[in-house]
Short mmCIF file of C-alpha atoms and ligand atoms in Angstrom, two decimals:
data_model
loop_
_atom_site.label_atom_id
_atom_site.label_comp_id
_atom_site.label_asym_id
_atom_site.label_seq_id
_atom_site.Cartn_x
_atom_site.Cartn_y
_atom_site.Cartn_z
CA MET A 1 2.98 2.78 26.50
CA ASN A 2 3.71 5.49 23.97
CA THR A 3 0.83 5.11 21.60
CA ILE A 4 -1.00 8.39 21.28
CA LEU A 5 -4.60 8.25 20.13
CA ALA A 6 -5.56 11.61 18.72
CA PRO A 7 -8.42 12.98 20.84
CA ASP A 8 -10.83 13.49 17.98
CA GLN A 9 -11.78 10.09 16.62
CA SER A 10 -14.67 11.37 14.54
CA LEU A 11 -12.99 11.92 11.23
CA VAL A 12 -15.89 13.55 9.47
CA ASN A 13 -15.11 17.15 8.66
CA ALA A 14 -17.65 19.36 6.93
CA ASN A 15 -14.85 21.71 5.83
CA ASP A 16 -12.79 18.98 4.17
CA PHE A 17 -11.19 20.78 1.21
CA LEU A 18 -10.01 17.47 -0.28
CA PRO A 19 -12.84 14.93 0.01
CA LEU A 20 -11.40 11.57 -1.10
CA GLU A 21 -13.66 8.71 -2.14
CA GLY A 22 -10.98 6.04 -1.72
CA THR A 23 -8.04 4.60 -3.62
CA ASP A 24 -8.78 4.59 -7.35
CA TYR A 25 -5.76 2.52 -8.38
CA VAL A 26 -2.13 1.80 -7.54
CA GLU A 27 0.36 2.06 -10.41
CA PHE A 28 3.59 0.10 -10.32
CA TYR A 29 6.55 0.83 -12.60
CA VAL A 30 8.01 -2.57 -13.40
CA GLY A 31 10.61 -4.10 -15.69
CA ASN A 32 8.15 -6.38 -17.48
CA ALA A 33 4.50 -5.39 -17.14
CA LYS A 34 3.21 -8.39 -19.07
CA GLN A 35 4.78 -10.82 -16.60
CA ALA A 36 3.98 -8.68 -13.54
CA ALA A 37 0.31 -8.56 -14.54
CA HIS A 38 0.35 -12.32 -14.85
CA TYR A 39 1.86 -12.61 -11.34
CA TYR A 40 -0.94 -10.52 -9.80
CA MET A 41 -3.52 -12.59 -11.66
CA SER A 42 -2.07 -16.05 -11.01
CA ALA A 43 -0.72 -15.48 -7.48
CA PHE A 44 -3.18 -12.93 -6.04
CA GLY A 45 -6.31 -13.69 -8.07
CA PHE A 46 -6.71 -10.40 -9.94
CA GLN A 47 -8.68 -10.36 -13.22
CA ALA A 48 -7.48 -8.84 -16.50
CA LEU A 49 -9.25 -5.52 -17.12
CA ALA A 50 -7.59 -3.05 -19.50
CA TYR A 51 -4.52 -2.45 -21.63
CA ALA A 52 -2.79 0.54 -23.17
CA GLY A 53 0.25 0.47 -25.45
CA PRO A 54 1.36 1.12 -29.02
CA GLU A 55 -1.92 -0.40 -30.26
CA THR A 56 -3.86 2.30 -28.40
CA GLY A 57 -1.53 5.13 -29.39
CA LEU A 58 1.09 5.09 -26.60
CA LYS A 59 4.61 5.41 -27.98
CA ASP A 60 6.78 5.01 -24.90
CA ARG A 61 5.11 2.45 -22.62
CA VAL A 62 2.58 -0.27 -22.07
CA SER A 63 0.21 -0.54 -19.09
CA TYR A 64 -1.86 -3.52 -18.01
CA VAL A 65 -4.70 -3.00 -15.53
CA VAL A 66 -5.89 -5.83 -13.29
CA ARG A 67 -8.73 -5.75 -10.77
CA GLN A 68 -10.20 -7.72 -7.87
CA HIS A 69 -13.32 -6.22 -6.28
CA LYS A 70 -12.38 -2.58 -5.53
CA LEU A 71 -8.62 -3.18 -5.83
CA THR A 72 -7.17 -1.94 -9.11
CA PHE A 73 -3.47 -2.29 -9.97
CA MET A 74 -1.78 -0.84 -13.06
CA LEU A 75 1.52 -2.37 -14.20
CA THR A 76 3.53 -0.08 -16.46
CA THR A 77 6.76 -0.76 -18.31
CA PRO A 78 8.80 1.51 -20.64
CA LEU A 79 9.41 0.40 -24.23
CA ARG A 80 12.82 2.04 -24.48
CA THR A 81 15.47 3.68 -22.32
CA ASN A 82 15.82 7.45 -22.34
CA ASN A 83 12.46 7.66 -20.62
CA PRO A 84 11.50 8.69 -17.05
CA ILE A 85 9.84 5.31 -16.43
CA ALA A 86 13.06 3.52 -17.36
CA ASP A 87 15.03 5.90 -15.10
CA HIS A 88 12.62 5.16 -12.24
CA ILE A 89 13.08 1.40 -12.60
CA TYR A 90 16.87 1.73 -13.00
CA LYS A 91 17.03 3.58 -9.69
CA HIS A 92 14.29 2.00 -7.58
CA GLY A 93 13.67 -1.40 -9.11
CA ASP A 94 10.02 -2.39 -9.44
CA GLY A 95 7.85 -0.33 -7.13
CA VAL A 96 4.84 1.88 -6.62
CA LYS A 97 4.88 5.08 -8.64
CA VAL A 98 1.31 6.33 -8.18
CA LEU A 99 -1.25 6.16 -5.38
CA ALA A 100 -4.27 7.38 -7.35
CA LEU A 101 -7.12 8.78 -5.27
CA ARG A 102 -10.76 9.05 -6.34
CA VAL A 103 -12.14 12.57 -6.02
CA PRO A 104 -15.42 14.27 -6.95
CA ASP A 105 -13.53 17.13 -8.68
CA ALA A 106 -9.96 16.60 -9.92
CA ALA A 107 -9.45 20.23 -10.99
CA LEU A 108 -10.50 21.47 -7.56
CA ALA A 109 -8.32 18.86 -5.78
CA TRP A 110 -5.33 20.13 -7.76
CA LYS A 111 -6.18 23.77 -7.08
CA GLU A 112 -6.68 23.25 -3.33
CA THR A 113 -3.50 21.19 -2.83
CA THR A 114 -1.17 23.26 -5.02
CA ALA A 115 -2.49 26.46 -3.39
CA ARG A 116 -1.38 24.93 -0.07
CA GLY A 117 2.12 24.21 -1.34
CA ALA A 118 1.94 20.86 -3.18
CA SER A 119 4.27 20.54 -6.14
CA SER A 120 2.24 19.77 -9.27
CA SER A 121 3.01 16.63 -11.30
CA MET A 122 0.08 17.06 -13.69
CA GLU A 123 -2.22 19.99 -14.29
CA PRO A 124 -5.87 18.93 -14.63
CA VAL A 125 -6.51 17.17 -17.95
CA SER A 126 -9.78 15.97 -19.41
CA LEU A 127 -9.66 12.60 -21.18
CA LYS A 128 -12.61 11.55 -23.31
CA ASP A 129 -13.73 8.51 -25.26
CA GLU A 130 -17.05 6.81 -26.00
CA GLY A 131 -17.33 5.87 -22.28
CA GLY A 132 -17.42 9.52 -21.25
CA GLU A 133 -14.90 11.74 -19.47
CA VAL A 134 -12.20 11.20 -16.83
CA VAL A 135 -10.48 14.26 -15.38
CA MET A 136 -7.12 13.73 -13.71
CA SER A 137 -4.47 15.85 -12.03
CA GLY A 138 -1.53 15.11 -9.78
CA ILE A 139 0.95 16.18 -7.12
CA HIS A 140 4.25 14.90 -5.76
CA THR A 141 4.57 13.23 -2.38
CA TYR A 142 7.55 11.44 -0.71
CA GLY A 143 10.45 10.35 -2.92
CA ASP A 144 9.48 9.96 -6.55
CA THR A 145 5.95 8.87 -5.60
CA LEU A 146 2.89 10.69 -6.96
CA HIS A 147 -0.71 11.15 -5.95
CA LEU A 148 -3.03 11.42 -8.92
CA PHE A 149 -6.55 12.72 -8.39
CA ILE A 150 -9.07 10.81 -10.53
CA GLU A 151 -12.56 12.12 -11.24
CA ARG A 152 -14.67 9.51 -13.02
CA LYS A 153 -18.26 10.43 -12.19
CA ASN A 154 -18.97 11.01 -15.90
CA TYR A 155 -17.30 7.83 -17.09
CA ASN A 156 -18.71 4.36 -17.62
CA GLY A 157 -16.05 2.78 -19.85
CA VAL A 158 -13.86 -0.18 -18.90
CA PHE A 159 -11.10 1.77 -17.11
CA MET A 160 -10.27 5.18 -18.59
CA PRO A 161 -9.80 6.82 -21.97
CA GLY A 162 -6.64 5.59 -23.69
CA PHE A 163 -7.16 2.02 -22.49
CA ARG A 164 -8.95 -0.80 -24.26
CA ALA A 165 -10.63 -3.77 -22.61
CA TRP A 166 -8.23 -6.64 -22.04
CA SER A 167 -9.23 -10.17 -21.19
CA ASN A 168 -7.85 -13.64 -21.38
CA PRO A 169 -10.91 -15.87 -21.57
CA LEU A 170 -8.92 -19.11 -21.37
CA PHE A 171 -7.30 -18.09 -18.08
CA ALA A 172 -9.75 -17.66 -15.20
CA PRO A 173 -8.03 -16.69 -11.96
CA ALA A 174 -9.90 -17.57 -8.78
CA ASP A 175 -11.26 -14.74 -6.67
CA THR A 176 -9.07 -14.82 -3.54
CA GLY A 177 -11.35 -12.43 -1.64
CA LEU A 178 -9.12 -9.34 -1.72
CA LEU A 179 -11.53 -6.42 -1.53
CA TYR A 180 -9.98 -2.95 -1.31
CA VAL A 181 -6.91 -0.97 -0.21
CA ASP A 182 -7.00 -0.66 3.59
CA HIS A 183 -3.88 1.51 3.84
CA CYS A 184 -0.59 2.26 2.06
CA VAL A 185 2.60 2.78 4.05
CA GLY A 186 5.42 5.10 3.02
CA ASN A 187 9.01 4.78 4.22
CA VAL A 188 10.75 8.15 4.48
CA ASP A 189 14.29 9.19 5.31
CA TRP A 190 15.80 10.08 8.70
CA ASN A 191 14.00 13.11 10.21
CA GLN A 192 11.49 13.24 7.37
CA MET A 193 8.45 11.73 9.12
CA ASN A 194 7.30 14.95 10.76
CA PRO A 195 7.74 17.14 7.66
CA ARG A 196 5.73 14.56 5.69
CA VAL A 197 3.05 14.46 8.41
CA LYS A 198 2.87 18.25 8.10
CA PHE A 199 2.51 17.92 4.32
CA TYR A 200 -0.45 15.57 4.66
CA GLU A 201 -2.02 17.82 7.30
CA GLU A 202 -1.54 21.15 5.58
CA VAL A 203 -1.61 20.27 1.90
CA MET A 204 -4.15 17.42 1.92
CA GLY A 205 -6.21 18.07 5.07
CA PHE A 206 -5.28 14.73 6.65
CA LYS A 207 -5.21 14.07 10.40
CA ASN A 208 -2.60 12.23 12.45
CA ILE A 209 -4.73 9.52 14.09
CA LEU A 210 -2.03 7.31 15.63
CA SER A 211 1.64 7.70 16.52
CA PHE A 212 4.19 5.06 17.40
CA ASP A 213 7.62 5.95 18.70
CA ASP A 214 10.78 3.89 18.70
CA GLU A 215 9.87 2.33 22.06
CA ASP A 216 6.63 0.97 20.57
CA ILE A 217 8.34 -0.35 17.47
CA SER A 218 11.61 -1.85 18.49
CA THR A 219 13.23 -5.20 18.97
CA GLU A 220 16.50 -5.95 20.68
CA TYR A 221 18.27 -4.79 17.53
CA SER A 222 16.38 -2.25 15.52
CA ALA A 223 13.67 0.39 15.67
CA LEU A 224 11.43 2.64 13.66
CA MET A 225 8.87 5.37 14.22
CA SER A 226 5.50 5.71 12.54
CA LYS A 227 2.60 8.14 12.31
CA VAL A 228 -0.71 7.19 10.72
CA MET A 229 -2.30 9.88 8.56
CA SER A 230 -5.98 9.68 7.62
CA SER A 231 -7.91 11.66 5.04
CA GLY A 232 -10.53 14.02 6.44
CA ASN A 233 -13.31 11.46 5.84
CA GLY A 234 -11.25 8.43 6.94
CA TYR A 235 -11.37 6.62 3.57
CA VAL A 236 -7.65 6.87 2.84
CA LYS A 237 -4.93 6.05 5.37
CA PHE A 238 -1.19 6.54 4.93
CA PRO A 239 1.10 5.47 7.78
CA ILE A 240 4.52 7.14 7.43
CA ASN A 241 7.60 5.33 8.80
CA GLU A 242 11.10 6.61 9.45
CA PRO A 243 14.07 4.64 10.77
CA ALA A 244 15.20 5.03 14.37
CA GLU A 245 18.58 4.34 15.97
CA GLY A 246 19.08 0.75 17.10
CA LYS A 247 21.97 -1.63 17.60
CA LYS A 248 21.55 -2.84 14.04
CA LYS A 249 20.04 -1.66 10.79
CA SER A 250 16.31 -0.97 10.82
CA GLN A 251 14.08 -2.53 8.18
CA VAL A 252 13.26 1.01 7.02
CA GLU A 253 16.98 1.66 6.42
CA GLU A 254 17.23 -1.56 4.44
CA PHE A 255 14.30 -0.39 2.30
CA LEU A 256 15.84 3.08 1.78
CA ASP A 257 19.16 1.47 0.79
CA PHE A 258 17.64 -0.82 -1.80
CA TYR A 259 14.84 1.40 -3.10
CA GLN A 260 17.49 4.11 -3.15
CA GLY A 261 15.17 6.64 -1.63
CA GLU A 262 11.77 7.09 -0.09
CA GLY A 263 8.82 5.09 -1.37
CA VAL A 264 5.84 2.85 -0.72
CA GLN A 265 6.78 0.05 1.70
CA HIS A 266 3.54 -1.92 1.72
CA VAL A 267 0.00 -1.91 0.47
CA ALA A 268 -2.54 -3.49 2.84
CA MET A 269 -5.40 -5.30 1.12
CA ALA A 270 -8.59 -6.08 3.04
CA THR A 271 -10.45 -9.39 3.10
CA ASN A 272 -13.57 -10.60 4.93
CA ASP A 273 -12.13 -14.11 5.43
CA ILE A 274 -8.40 -14.02 6.05
CA VAL A 275 -8.05 -17.77 6.62
CA LYS A 276 -9.58 -18.56 3.24
CA THR A 277 -7.70 -15.75 1.46
CA VAL A 278 -4.30 -16.64 2.90
CA LYS A 279 -4.74 -20.37 2.22
CA ASP A 280 -5.62 -19.51 -1.34
CA LEU A 281 -2.69 -17.11 -1.79
CA MET A 282 -0.23 -19.62 -0.31
CA SER A 283 -1.48 -22.34 -2.65
CA ARG A 284 -0.79 -19.89 -5.50
CA GLY A 285 2.79 -19.35 -4.37
CA VAL A 286 2.62 -16.10 -2.37
CA GLU A 287 5.24 -16.26 0.40
CA PHE A 288 4.55 -14.82 3.85
CA LEU A 289 6.63 -13.95 6.90
CA LYS A 290 6.56 -16.55 9.64
CA VAL A 291 6.38 -15.85 13.36
CA PRO A 292 7.58 -18.58 15.76
CA SER A 293 4.83 -20.95 16.95
CA SER A 294 5.39 -19.64 20.51
CA TYR A 295 3.47 -16.55 19.30
CA TYR A 296 0.29 -18.64 19.55
CA GLU A 297 0.90 -20.08 23.00
CA ASP A 298 -0.45 -17.09 24.90
CA LEU A 299 -2.33 -15.45 22.02
CA LEU A 300 -5.83 -15.83 23.48
CA SER A 301 -4.74 -14.49 26.85
CA ARG A 302 -3.35 -11.43 25.03
CA VAL A 303 -6.26 -10.74 22.66
CA GLY A 304 -9.21 -12.39 24.43
CA LYS A 305 -11.98 -14.33 22.73
CA ILE A 306 -11.97 -14.38 18.93
CA ASP A 307 -14.40 -15.95 16.45
CA GLU A 308 -11.73 -17.91 14.58
CA ASP A 309 -10.29 -21.29 15.51
CA LEU A 310 -6.73 -20.95 16.70
CA GLU A 311 -5.35 -23.91 14.75
CA PRO A 312 -5.73 -22.52 11.20
CA LEU A 313 -4.29 -19.21 12.39
CA ARG A 314 -1.25 -21.00 13.79
CA GLU A 315 -0.90 -23.17 10.71
CA LEU A 316 -0.98 -20.16 8.36
CA GLY A 317 0.95 -17.81 10.67
CA ILE A 318 -1.86 -15.23 10.85
CA LEU A 319 -1.37 -12.53 13.51
CA VAL A 320 -4.10 -11.12 15.77
CA ASP A 321 -4.27 -7.86 17.72
CA ARG A 322 -6.98 -6.11 19.72
CA ASP A 323 -7.71 -2.45 20.39
CA ASN A 324 -10.54 -0.66 22.21
CA GLU A 325 -12.95 -1.15 19.32
CA GLY A 326 -12.39 -4.77 18.34
CA TYR A 327 -9.68 -6.93 16.86
CA LEU A 328 -7.89 -7.45 13.57
CA LEU A 329 -6.13 -10.32 11.84
CA GLN A 330 -3.16 -9.64 9.58
CA LEU A 331 -0.30 -11.23 7.72
CA PHE A 332 2.61 -9.81 5.74
CA SER A 333 4.09 -11.15 2.53
CA LYS A 334 7.77 -11.32 1.82
CA PRO A 335 8.96 -8.62 -0.61
CA VAL A 336 7.50 -9.22 -4.07
CA GLU A 337 10.66 -8.11 -5.88
CA ASP A 338 14.25 -9.31 -5.60
CA ARG A 339 15.17 -6.06 -3.90
CA PRO A 340 13.92 -6.14 -0.27
CA THR A 341 11.44 -3.33 -0.90
CA LEU A 342 7.67 -3.49 -1.52
CA PHE A 343 5.53 -6.13 0.17
CA PHE A 344 1.82 -6.68 0.85
CA GLU A 345 -0.26 -6.98 3.98
CA ILE A 346 -3.49 -8.99 4.11
CA ILE A 347 -5.83 -7.61 6.78
CA GLN A 348 -9.25 -8.49 8.16
CA ARG A 349 -10.77 -5.97 10.56
CA LYS A 350 -13.31 -7.06 13.13
CA GLY A 351 -14.04 -3.68 14.62
CA ALA A 352 -10.42 -2.67 15.22
CA LYS A 353 -9.34 0.54 13.51
CA SER A 354 -5.68 0.29 14.52
CA PHE A 355 -2.66 -1.27 12.81
CA GLY A 356 -1.56 -4.26 14.89
CA LYS A 357 0.74 -2.62 17.44
CA GLY A 358 0.70 -5.79 19.58
CA ASN A 359 2.27 -7.66 16.64
CA PHE A 360 5.08 -5.22 15.92
CA LYS A 361 7.70 -7.00 17.98
CA ALA A 362 6.99 -10.52 16.69
CA LEU A 363 6.68 -9.19 13.19
CA PHE A 364 9.86 -7.14 13.22
CA GLU A 365 11.81 -10.05 14.66
CA ALA A 366 10.53 -12.10 11.71
CA ILE A 367 11.67 -9.34 9.33
CA GLU A 368 15.08 -9.24 11.04
CA ARG A 369 15.55 -12.96 10.46
CA GLU A 370 14.99 -12.28 6.75
CA GLN A 371 17.29 -9.23 6.82
CA GLU A 372 19.99 -11.31 8.48
CA ALA A 373 19.65 -14.01 5.82
CA ARG A 374 20.22 -11.26 3.22
CA GLY A 375 23.24 -9.95 5.14
CA ASN A 376 21.55 -6.57 5.72
CA LEU A 377 20.96 -6.52 9.48
FE1 FE2 B 1 0.16 -2.10 7.49
#
């Protein structure tokens, strides 16, 4: 047993220099934003929200914004080559560029983090339109990924200045019950987990709330290590993974090979009814990893009594894990690009604050079967 629970579980810190109010949006750089937006609407049930492009004064790109409850995704595509967005896609394929964080004061967030050593990606800027003012600023994190700080307390427009409302009244995607970002996981290079943990601690005031070593997260063939970082108030959680030595190639190595560097491995989206959500997503074509049905044979003896019927969980392949505070149900999609890079997790928490350690082995064996089919194990 190598899981280390940090002694202080109360995450509230009166001296938090970077109070975060949650994830504001996730921006993906993609090859074709129009089609990607349609995928998130038709497969995941997001609604059209906002658009920016040449019609709104942008010369080099278009962005579509889709939303479901508190989950907001921006899909951005370059209009020409010779452009940093095009370079990003050429190197990484489609992937997450920005994890945008809601703050009460974007200028202060920038000042506090850059004073502690963050590299600036955007000095504070004030954007205004008839909806009011949004202030944003940004810093670099792992790989080519950015954190933007978004202050929107004086804004009541559709999304933010520069965007216009976008809707498609003839296409009404069903609400699949995806509510908010539970956590976002970053894959970093060999020996880079601890430096990145230090970055989140020192530069952003995060705490390391859970650690998993390669004995926790290993199968017969491959291994990885992970540390979970939480913002001072607990609203934003970033697990950081690095590969570990195994007999064969770790899933984190496969990611690093195909993303060609460090980046966001998965975004976990919360639901209050995982059976309904997953059924809905599957009927819309979202593909999930499958664990063998033997996983369910001794499930209840491992996790104890749960509210859900076992049969739908088995049918849909939903995983269950328990910690000291309760239990959680989770399921992982296959990668949503042709490169084996970014995927999504669907999670329902029933008291548990952990990340499904009891499922790691079954899950990683499922990932290895996929890696093997791709010839990358
Ligand atoms: Fe996760």
